[in-house]
mmCIF file of N, CA and C in Angstrom:
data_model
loop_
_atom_site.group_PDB
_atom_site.id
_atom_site.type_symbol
_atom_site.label_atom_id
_atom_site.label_comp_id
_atom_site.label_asym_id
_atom_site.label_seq_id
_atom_site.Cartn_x
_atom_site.Cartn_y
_atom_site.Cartn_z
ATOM 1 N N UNK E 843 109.494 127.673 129.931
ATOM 2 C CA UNK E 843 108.776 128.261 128.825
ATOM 3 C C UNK E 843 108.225 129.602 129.292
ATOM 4 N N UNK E 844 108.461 130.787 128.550
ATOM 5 C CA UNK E 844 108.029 132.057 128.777
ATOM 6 C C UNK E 844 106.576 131.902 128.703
ATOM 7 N N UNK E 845 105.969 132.728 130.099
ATOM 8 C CA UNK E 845 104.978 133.097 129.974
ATOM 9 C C UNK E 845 103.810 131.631 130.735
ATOM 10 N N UNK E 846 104.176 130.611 131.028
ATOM 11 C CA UNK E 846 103.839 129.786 131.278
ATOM 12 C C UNK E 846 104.208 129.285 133.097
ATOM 13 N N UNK E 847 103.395 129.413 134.156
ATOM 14 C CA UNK E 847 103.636 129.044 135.004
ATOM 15 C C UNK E 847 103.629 127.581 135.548
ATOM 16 N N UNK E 848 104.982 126.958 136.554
ATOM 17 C CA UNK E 848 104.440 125.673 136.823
ATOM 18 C C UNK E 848 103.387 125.505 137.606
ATOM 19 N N UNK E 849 102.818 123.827 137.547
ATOM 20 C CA UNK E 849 101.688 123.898 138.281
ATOM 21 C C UNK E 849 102.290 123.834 139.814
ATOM 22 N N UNK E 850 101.371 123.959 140.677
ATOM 23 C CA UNK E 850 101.659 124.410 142.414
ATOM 24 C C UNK E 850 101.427 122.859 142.850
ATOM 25 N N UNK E 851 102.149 122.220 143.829
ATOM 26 C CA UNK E 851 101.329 121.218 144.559
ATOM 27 C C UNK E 851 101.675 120.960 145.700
ATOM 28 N N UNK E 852 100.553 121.392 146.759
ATOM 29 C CA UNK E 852 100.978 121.234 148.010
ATOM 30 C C UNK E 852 102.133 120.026 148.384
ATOM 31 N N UNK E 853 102.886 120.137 149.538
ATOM 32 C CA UNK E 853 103.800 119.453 150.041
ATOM 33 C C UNK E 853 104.092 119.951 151.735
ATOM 34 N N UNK E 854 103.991 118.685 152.492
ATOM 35 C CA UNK E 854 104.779 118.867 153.399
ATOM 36 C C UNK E 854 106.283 119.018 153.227
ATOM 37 N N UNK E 855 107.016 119.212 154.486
ATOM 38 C CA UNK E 855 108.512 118.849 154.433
ATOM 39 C C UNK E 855 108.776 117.365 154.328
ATOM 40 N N UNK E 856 109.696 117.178 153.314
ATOM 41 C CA UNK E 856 110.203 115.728 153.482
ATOM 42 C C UNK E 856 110.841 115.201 154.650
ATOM 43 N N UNK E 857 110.277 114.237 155.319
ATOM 44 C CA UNK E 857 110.623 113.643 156.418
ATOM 45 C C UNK E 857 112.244 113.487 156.508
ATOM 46 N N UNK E 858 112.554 113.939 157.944
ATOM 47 C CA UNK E 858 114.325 113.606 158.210
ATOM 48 C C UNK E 858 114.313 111.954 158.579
ATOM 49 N N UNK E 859 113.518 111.544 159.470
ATOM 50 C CA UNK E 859 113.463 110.111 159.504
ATOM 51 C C UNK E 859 112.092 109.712 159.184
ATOM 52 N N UNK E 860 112.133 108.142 158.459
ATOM 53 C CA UNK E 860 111.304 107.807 158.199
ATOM 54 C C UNK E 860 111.250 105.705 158.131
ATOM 55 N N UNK E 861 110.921 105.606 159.522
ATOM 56 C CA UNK E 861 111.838 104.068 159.749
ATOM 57 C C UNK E 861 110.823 103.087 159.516
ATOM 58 N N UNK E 862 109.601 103.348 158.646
ATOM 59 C CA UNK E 862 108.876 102.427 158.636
ATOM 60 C C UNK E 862 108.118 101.148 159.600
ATOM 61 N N UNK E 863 107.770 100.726 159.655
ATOM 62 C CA UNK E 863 107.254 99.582 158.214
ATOM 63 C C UNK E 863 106.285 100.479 157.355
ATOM 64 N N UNK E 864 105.294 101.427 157.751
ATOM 65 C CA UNK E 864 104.570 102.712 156.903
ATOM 66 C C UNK E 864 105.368 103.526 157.179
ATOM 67 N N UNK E 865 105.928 103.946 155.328
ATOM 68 C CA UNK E 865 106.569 105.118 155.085
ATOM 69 C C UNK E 865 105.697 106.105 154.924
ATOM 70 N N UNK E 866 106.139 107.837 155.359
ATOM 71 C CA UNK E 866 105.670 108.437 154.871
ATOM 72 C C UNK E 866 105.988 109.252 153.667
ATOM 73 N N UNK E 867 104.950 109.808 153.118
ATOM 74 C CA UNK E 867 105.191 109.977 151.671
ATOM 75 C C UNK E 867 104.850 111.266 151.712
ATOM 76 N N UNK E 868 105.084 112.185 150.527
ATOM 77 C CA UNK E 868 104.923 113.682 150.627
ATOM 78 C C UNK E 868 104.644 114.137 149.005
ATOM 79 N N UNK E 869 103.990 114.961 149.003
ATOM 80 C CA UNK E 869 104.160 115.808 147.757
ATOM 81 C C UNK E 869 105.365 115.773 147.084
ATOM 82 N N UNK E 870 106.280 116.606 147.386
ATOM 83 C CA UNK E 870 107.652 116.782 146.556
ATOM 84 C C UNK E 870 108.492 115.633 146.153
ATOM 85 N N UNK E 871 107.975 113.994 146.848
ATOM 86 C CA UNK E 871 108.641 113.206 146.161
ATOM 87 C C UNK E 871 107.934 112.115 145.772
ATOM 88 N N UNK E 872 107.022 112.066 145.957
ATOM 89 C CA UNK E 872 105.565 111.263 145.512
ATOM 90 C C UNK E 872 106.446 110.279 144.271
ATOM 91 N N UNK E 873 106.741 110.954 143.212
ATOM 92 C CA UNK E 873 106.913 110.966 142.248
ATOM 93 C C UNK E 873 107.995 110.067 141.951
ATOM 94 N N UNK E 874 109.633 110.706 143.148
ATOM 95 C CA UNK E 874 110.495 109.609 142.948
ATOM 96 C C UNK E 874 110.556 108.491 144.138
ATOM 97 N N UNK E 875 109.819 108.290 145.134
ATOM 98 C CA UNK E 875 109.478 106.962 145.923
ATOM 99 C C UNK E 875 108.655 106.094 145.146
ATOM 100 N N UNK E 876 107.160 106.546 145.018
ATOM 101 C CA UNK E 876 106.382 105.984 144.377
ATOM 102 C C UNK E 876 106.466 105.571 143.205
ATOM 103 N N UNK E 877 106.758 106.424 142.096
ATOM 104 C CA UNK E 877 106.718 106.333 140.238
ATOM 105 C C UNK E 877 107.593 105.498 139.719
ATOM 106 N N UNK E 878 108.778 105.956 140.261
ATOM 107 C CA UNK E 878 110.104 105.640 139.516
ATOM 108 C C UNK E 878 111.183 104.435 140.422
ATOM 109 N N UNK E 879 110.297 103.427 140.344
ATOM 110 C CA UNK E 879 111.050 102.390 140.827
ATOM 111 C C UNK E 879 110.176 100.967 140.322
ATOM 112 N N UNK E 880 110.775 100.146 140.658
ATOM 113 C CA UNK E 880 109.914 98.768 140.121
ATOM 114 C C UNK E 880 109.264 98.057 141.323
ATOM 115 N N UNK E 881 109.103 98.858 142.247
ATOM 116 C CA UNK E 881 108.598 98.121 143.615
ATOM 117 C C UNK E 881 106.867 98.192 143.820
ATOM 118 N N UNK E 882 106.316 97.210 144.805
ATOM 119 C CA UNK E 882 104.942 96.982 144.084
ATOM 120 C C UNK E 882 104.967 98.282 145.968
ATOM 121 N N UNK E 883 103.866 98.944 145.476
ATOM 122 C CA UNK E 883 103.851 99.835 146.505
ATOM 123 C C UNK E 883 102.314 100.390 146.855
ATOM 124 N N UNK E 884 102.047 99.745 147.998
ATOM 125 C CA UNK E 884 100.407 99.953 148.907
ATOM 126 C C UNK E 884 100.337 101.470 149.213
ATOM 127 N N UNK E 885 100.027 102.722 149.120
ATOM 128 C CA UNK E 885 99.730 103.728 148.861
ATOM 129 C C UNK E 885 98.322 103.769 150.113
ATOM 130 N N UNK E 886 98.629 104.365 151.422
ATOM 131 C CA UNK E 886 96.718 104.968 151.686
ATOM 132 C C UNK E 886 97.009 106.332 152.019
ATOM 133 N N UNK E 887 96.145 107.016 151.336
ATOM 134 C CA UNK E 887 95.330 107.928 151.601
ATOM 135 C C UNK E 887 94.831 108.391 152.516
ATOM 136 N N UNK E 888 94.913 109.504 153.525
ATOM 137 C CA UNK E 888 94.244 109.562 154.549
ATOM 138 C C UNK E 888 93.894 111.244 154.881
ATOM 139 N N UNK E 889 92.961 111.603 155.996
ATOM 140 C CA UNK E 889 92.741 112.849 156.811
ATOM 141 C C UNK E 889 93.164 112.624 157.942
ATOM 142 N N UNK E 890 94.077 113.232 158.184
ATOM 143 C CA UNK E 890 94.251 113.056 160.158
ATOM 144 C C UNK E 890 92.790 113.610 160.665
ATOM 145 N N UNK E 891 92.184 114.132 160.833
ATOM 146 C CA UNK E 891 90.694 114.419 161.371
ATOM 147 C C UNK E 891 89.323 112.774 161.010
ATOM 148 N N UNK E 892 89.825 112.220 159.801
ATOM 149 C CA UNK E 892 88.798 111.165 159.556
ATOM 150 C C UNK E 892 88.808 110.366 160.499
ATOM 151 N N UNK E 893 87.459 109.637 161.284
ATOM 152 C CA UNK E 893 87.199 108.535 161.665
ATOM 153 C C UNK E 893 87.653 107.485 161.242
ATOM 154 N N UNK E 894 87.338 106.915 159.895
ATOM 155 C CA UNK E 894 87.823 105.967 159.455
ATOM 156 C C UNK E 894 89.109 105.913 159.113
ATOM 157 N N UNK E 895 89.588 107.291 159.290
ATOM 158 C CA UNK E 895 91.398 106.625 158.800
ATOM 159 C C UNK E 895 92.091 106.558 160.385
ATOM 160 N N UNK E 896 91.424 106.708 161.179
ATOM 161 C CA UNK E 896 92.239 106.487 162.178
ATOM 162 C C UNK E 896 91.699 104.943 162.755
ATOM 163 N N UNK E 897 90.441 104.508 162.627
ATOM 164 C CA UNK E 897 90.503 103.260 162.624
ATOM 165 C C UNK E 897 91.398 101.958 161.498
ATOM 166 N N UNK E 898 91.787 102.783 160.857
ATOM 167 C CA UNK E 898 92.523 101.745 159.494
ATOM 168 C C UNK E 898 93.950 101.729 160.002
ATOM 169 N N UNK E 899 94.355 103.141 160.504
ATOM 170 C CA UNK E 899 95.690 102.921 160.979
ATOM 171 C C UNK E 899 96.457 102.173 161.150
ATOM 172 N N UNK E 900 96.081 101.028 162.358
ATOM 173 C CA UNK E 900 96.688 100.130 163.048
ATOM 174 C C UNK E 900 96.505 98.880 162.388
ATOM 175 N N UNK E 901 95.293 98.847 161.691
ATOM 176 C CA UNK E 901 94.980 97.267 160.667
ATOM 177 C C UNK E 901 96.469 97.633 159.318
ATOM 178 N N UNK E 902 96.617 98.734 158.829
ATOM 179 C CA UNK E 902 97.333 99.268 157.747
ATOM 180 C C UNK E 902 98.506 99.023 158.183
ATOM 181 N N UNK E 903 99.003 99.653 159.789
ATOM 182 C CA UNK E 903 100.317 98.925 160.077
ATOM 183 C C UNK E 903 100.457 97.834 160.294
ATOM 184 N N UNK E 904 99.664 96.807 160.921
ATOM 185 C CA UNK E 904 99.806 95.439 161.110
ATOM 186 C C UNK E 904 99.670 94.408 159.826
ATOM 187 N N UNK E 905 99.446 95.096 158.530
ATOM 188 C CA UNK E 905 99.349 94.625 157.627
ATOM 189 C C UNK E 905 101.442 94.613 157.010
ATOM 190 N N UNK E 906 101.378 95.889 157.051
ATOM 191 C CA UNK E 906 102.891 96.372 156.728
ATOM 192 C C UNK E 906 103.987 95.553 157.192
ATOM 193 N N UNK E 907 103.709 95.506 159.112
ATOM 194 C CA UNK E 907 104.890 94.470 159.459
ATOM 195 C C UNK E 907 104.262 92.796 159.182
ATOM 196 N N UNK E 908 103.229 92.365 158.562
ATOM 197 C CA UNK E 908 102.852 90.875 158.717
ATOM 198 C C UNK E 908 103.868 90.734 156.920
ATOM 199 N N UNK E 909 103.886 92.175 156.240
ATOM 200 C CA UNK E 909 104.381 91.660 155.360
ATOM 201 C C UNK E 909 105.926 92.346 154.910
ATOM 202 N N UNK E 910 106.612 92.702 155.899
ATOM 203 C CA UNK E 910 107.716 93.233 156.064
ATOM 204 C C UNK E 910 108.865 92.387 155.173
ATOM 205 N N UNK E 911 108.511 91.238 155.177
ATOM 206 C CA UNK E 911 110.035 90.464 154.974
ATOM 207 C C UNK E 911 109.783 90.518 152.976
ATOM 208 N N UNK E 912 108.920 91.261 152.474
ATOM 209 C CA UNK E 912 108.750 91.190 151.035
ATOM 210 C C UNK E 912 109.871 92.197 150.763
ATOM 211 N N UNK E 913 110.651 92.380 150.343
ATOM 212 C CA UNK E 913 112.018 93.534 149.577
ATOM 213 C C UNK E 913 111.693 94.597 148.516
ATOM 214 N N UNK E 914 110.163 93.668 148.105
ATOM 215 C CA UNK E 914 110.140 94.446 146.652
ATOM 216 C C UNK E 914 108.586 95.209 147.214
ATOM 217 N N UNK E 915 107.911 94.894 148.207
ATOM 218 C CA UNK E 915 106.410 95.259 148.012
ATOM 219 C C UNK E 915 106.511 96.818 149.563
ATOM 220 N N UNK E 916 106.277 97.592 149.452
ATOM 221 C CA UNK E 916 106.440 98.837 150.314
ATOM 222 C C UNK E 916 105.126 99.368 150.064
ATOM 223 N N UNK E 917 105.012 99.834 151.749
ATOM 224 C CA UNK E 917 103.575 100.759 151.997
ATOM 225 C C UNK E 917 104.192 102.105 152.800
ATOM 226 N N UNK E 918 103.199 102.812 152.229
ATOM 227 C CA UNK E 918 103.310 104.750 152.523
ATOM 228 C C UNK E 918 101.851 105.054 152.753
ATOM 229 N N UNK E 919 101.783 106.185 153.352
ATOM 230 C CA UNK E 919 100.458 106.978 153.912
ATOM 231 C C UNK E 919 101.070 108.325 153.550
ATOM 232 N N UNK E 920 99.781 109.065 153.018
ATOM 233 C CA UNK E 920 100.447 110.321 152.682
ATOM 234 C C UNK E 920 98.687 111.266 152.953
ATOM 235 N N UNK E 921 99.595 112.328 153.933
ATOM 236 C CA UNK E 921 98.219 113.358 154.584
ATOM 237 C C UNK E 921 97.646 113.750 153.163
ATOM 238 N N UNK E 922 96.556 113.730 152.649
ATOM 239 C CA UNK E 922 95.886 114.206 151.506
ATOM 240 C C UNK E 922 95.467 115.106 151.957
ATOM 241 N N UNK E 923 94.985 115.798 153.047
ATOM 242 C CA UNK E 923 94.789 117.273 152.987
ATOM 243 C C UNK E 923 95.884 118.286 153.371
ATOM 244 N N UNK E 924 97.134 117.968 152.776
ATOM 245 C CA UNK E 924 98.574 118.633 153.422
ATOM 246 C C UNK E 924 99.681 118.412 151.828
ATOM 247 N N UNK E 925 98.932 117.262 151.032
ATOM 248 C CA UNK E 925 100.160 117.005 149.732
ATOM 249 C C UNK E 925 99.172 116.466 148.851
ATOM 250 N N UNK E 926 99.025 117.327 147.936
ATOM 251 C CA UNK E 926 98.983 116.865 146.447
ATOM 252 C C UNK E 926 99.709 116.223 146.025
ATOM 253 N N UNK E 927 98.607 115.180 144.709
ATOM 254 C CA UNK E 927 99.325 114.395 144.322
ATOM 255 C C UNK E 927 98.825 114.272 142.614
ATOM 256 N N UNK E 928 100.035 114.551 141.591
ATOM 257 C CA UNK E 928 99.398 114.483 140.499
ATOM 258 C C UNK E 928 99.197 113.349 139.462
ATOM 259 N N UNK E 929 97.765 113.558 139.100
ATOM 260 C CA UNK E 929 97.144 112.416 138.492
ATOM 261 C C UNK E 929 96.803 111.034 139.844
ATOM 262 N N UNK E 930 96.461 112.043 140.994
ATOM 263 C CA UNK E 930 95.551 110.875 141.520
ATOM 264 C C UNK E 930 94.665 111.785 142.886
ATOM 265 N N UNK E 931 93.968 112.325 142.317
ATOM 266 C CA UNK E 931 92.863 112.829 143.334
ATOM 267 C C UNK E 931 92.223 111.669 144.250
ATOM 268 N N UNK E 932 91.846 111.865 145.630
ATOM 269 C CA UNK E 932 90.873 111.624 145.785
ATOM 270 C C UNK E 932 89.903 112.258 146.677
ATOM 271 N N UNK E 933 88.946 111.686 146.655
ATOM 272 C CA UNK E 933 87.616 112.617 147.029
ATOM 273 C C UNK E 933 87.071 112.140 148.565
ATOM 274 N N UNK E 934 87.296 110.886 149.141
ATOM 275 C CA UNK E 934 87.021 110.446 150.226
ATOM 276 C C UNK E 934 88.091 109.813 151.176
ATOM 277 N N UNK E 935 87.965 109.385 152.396
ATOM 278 C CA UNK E 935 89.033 109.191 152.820
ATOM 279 C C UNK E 935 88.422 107.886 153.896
ATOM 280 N N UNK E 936 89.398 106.673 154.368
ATOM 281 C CA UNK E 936 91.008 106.470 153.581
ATOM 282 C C UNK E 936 90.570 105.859 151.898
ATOM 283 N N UNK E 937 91.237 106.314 151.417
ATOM 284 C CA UNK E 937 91.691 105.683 150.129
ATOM 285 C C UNK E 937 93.168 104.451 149.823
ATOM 286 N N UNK E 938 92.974 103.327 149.764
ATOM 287 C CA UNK E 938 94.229 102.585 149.823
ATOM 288 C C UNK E 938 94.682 102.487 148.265
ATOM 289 N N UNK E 939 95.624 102.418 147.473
ATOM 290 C CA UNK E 939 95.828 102.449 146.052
ATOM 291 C C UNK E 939 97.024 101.328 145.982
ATOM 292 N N UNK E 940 96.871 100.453 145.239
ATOM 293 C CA UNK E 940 98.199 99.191 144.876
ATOM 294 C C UNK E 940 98.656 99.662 143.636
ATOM 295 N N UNK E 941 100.398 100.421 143.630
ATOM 296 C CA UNK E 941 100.680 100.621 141.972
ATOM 297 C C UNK E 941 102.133 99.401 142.450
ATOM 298 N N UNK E 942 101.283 98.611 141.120
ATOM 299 C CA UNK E 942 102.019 97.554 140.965
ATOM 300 C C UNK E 942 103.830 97.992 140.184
ATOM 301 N N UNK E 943 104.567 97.551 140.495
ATOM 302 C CA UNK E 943 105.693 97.435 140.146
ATOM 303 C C UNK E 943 105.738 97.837 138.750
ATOM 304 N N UNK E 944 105.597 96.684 137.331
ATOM 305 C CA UNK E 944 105.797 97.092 136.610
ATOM 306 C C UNK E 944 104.970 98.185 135.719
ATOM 307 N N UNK E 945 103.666 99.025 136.350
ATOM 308 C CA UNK E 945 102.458 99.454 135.677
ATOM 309 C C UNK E 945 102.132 100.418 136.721
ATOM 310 N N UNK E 946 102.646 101.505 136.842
ATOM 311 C CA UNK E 946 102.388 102.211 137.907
ATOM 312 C C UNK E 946 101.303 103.130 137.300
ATOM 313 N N UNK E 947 101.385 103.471 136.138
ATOM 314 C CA UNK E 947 100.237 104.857 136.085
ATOM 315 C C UNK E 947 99.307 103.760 135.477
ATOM 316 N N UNK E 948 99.278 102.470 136.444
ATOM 317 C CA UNK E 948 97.291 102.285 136.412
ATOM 318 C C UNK E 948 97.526 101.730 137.712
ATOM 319 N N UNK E 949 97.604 102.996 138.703
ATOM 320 C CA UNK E 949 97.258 102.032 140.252
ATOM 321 C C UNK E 949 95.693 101.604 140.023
ATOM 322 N N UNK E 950 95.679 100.561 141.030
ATOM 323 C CA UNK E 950 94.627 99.841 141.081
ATOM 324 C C UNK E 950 94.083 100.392 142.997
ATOM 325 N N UNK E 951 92.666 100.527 142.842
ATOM 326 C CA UNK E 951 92.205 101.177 144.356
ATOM 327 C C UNK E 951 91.841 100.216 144.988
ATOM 328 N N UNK E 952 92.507 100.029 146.212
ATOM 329 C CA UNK E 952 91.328 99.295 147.157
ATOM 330 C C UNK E 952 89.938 98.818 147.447
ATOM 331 N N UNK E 953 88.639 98.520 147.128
ATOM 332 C CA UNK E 953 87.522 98.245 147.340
ATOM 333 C C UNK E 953 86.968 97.026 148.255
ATOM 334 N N UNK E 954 88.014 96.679 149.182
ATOM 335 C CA UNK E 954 87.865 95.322 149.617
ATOM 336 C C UNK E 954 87.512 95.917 151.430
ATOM 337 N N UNK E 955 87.078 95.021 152.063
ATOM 338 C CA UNK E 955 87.030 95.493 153.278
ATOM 339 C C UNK E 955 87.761 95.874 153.651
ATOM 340 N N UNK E 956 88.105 97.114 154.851
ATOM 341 C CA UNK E 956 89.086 97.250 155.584
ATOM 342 C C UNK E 956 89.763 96.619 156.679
ATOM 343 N N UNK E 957 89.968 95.351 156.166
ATOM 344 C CA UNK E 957 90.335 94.717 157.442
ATOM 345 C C UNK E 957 91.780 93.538 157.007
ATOM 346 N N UNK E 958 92.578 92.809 157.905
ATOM 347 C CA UNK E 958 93.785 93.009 157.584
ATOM 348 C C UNK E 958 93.917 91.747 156.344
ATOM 349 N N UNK E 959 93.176 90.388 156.493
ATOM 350 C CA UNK E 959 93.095 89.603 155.857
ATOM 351 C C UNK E 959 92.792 90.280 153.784
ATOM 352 N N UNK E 960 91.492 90.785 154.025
ATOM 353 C CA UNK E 960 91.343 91.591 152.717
ATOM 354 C C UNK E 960 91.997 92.467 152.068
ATOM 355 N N UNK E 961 92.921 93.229 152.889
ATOM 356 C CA UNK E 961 93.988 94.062 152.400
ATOM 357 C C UNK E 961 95.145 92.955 151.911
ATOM 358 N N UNK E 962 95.860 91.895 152.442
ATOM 359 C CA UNK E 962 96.599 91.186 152.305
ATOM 360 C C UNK E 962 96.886 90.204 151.158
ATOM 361 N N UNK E 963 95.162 89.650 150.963
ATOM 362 C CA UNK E 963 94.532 89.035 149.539
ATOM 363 C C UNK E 963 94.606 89.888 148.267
ATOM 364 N N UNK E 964 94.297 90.856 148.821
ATOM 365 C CA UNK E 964 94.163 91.805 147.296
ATOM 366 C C UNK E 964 95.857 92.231 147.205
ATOM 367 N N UNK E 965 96.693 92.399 147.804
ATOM 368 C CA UNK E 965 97.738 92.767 147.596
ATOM 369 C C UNK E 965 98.541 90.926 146.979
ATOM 370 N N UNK E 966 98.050 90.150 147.429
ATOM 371 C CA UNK E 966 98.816 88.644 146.657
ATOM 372 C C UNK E 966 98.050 88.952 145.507
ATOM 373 N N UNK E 967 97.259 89.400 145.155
ATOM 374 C CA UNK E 967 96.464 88.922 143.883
ATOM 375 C C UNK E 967 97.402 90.199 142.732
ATOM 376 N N UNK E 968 97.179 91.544 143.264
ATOM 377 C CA UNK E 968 97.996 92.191 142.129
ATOM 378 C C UNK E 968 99.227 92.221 142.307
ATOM 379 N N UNK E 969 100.250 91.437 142.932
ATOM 380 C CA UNK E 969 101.718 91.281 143.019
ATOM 381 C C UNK E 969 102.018 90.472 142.444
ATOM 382 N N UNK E 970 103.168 90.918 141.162
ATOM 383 C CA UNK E 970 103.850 89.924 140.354
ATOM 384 C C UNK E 970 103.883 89.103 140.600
ATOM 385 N N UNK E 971 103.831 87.858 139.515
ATOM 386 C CA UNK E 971 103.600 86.382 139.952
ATOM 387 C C UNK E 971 105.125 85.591 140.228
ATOM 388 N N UNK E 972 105.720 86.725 140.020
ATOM 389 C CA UNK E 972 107.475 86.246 140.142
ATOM 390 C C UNK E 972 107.679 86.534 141.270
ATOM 391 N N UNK E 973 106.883 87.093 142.127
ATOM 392 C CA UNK E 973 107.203 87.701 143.587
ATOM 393 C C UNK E 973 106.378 87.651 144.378
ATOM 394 N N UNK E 974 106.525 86.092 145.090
ATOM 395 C CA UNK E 974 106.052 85.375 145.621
ATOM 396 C C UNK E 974 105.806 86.422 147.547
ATOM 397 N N UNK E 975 104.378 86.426 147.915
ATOM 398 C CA UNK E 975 104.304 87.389 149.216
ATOM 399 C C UNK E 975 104.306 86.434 150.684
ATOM 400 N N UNK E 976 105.341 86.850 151.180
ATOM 401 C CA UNK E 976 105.761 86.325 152.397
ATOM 402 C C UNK E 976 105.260 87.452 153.747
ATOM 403 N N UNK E 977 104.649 86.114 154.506
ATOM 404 C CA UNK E 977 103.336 86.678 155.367
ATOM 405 C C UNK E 977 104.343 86.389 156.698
ATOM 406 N N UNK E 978 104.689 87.271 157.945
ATOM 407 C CA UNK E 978 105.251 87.150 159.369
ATOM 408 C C UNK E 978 103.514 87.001 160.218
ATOM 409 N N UNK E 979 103.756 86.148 160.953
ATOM 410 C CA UNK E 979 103.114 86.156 162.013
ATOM 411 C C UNK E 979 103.670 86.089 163.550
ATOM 412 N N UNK E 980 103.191 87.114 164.045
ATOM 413 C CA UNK E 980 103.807 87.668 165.473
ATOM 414 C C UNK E 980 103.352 86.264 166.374
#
């Protein structure tokens, strides 16, 4: 449209590898990892400089591989001071967000302790009831 600029939104480079069990996520595709699929997908938020996101780190990955063997349920971390993301600010950090499979533009936020049991509960509770969450223990 003449006369009309798009909006700007920061982005890293999209990762060449990215082998999980936490994917990383970026600006420029936010949109088609996250949005546009039917997969229930754990979303955190973070500052590489925050205290608390570097203590969540390792609870966030050990959460990821305890629940690895799920097909449909995927977790990403995406630098919030490096990639915008539209229609989901946030203001503090870490931020964890669950956009459920079939209802993505109403992710639901984290408010539960940060610790691995409470992350795990709240993720059985908003995961389809057809998709039953299978827990690995090391």
């Amino acid at each position: 449209k003449k006369g009309v600029l798009p909006r700007f939104l920061k982005s890293e480079q999209v990762p060449t590898v990215n082998p999980g069990p936490v994917y990383k996520a970026v600006g420029k595709t936010f949109k088609e990892e996250i949005l546009n699929n039917d997969n229930d997908i754990s979303m955190k938020f973070y500052a590489p400089w925050c205290g608390h996101c570097k203590k969540l780190e390792p609870i966030y990955k050990s959460v990821a591989e305890s629940l690895k063997a799920n097909t449909k349920l995927k977790f990403y971390e995406i630098d919030a001071t490096k990639n915008d993301v539209e229609g989901h600010s946030v203001t503090g950090f870490p931020v964890i967000k669950l956009f459920p499979g079939k209802n993505k533009t109403n992710a639901i936020t984290f408010e539960g302790e940060r610790t691995e049991a409470d992350i795990i509960l709240s993720l059985i509770h908003i995961s389809e009831p057809t998709r039953p969450l299978y827990i690995s223990y090391a």
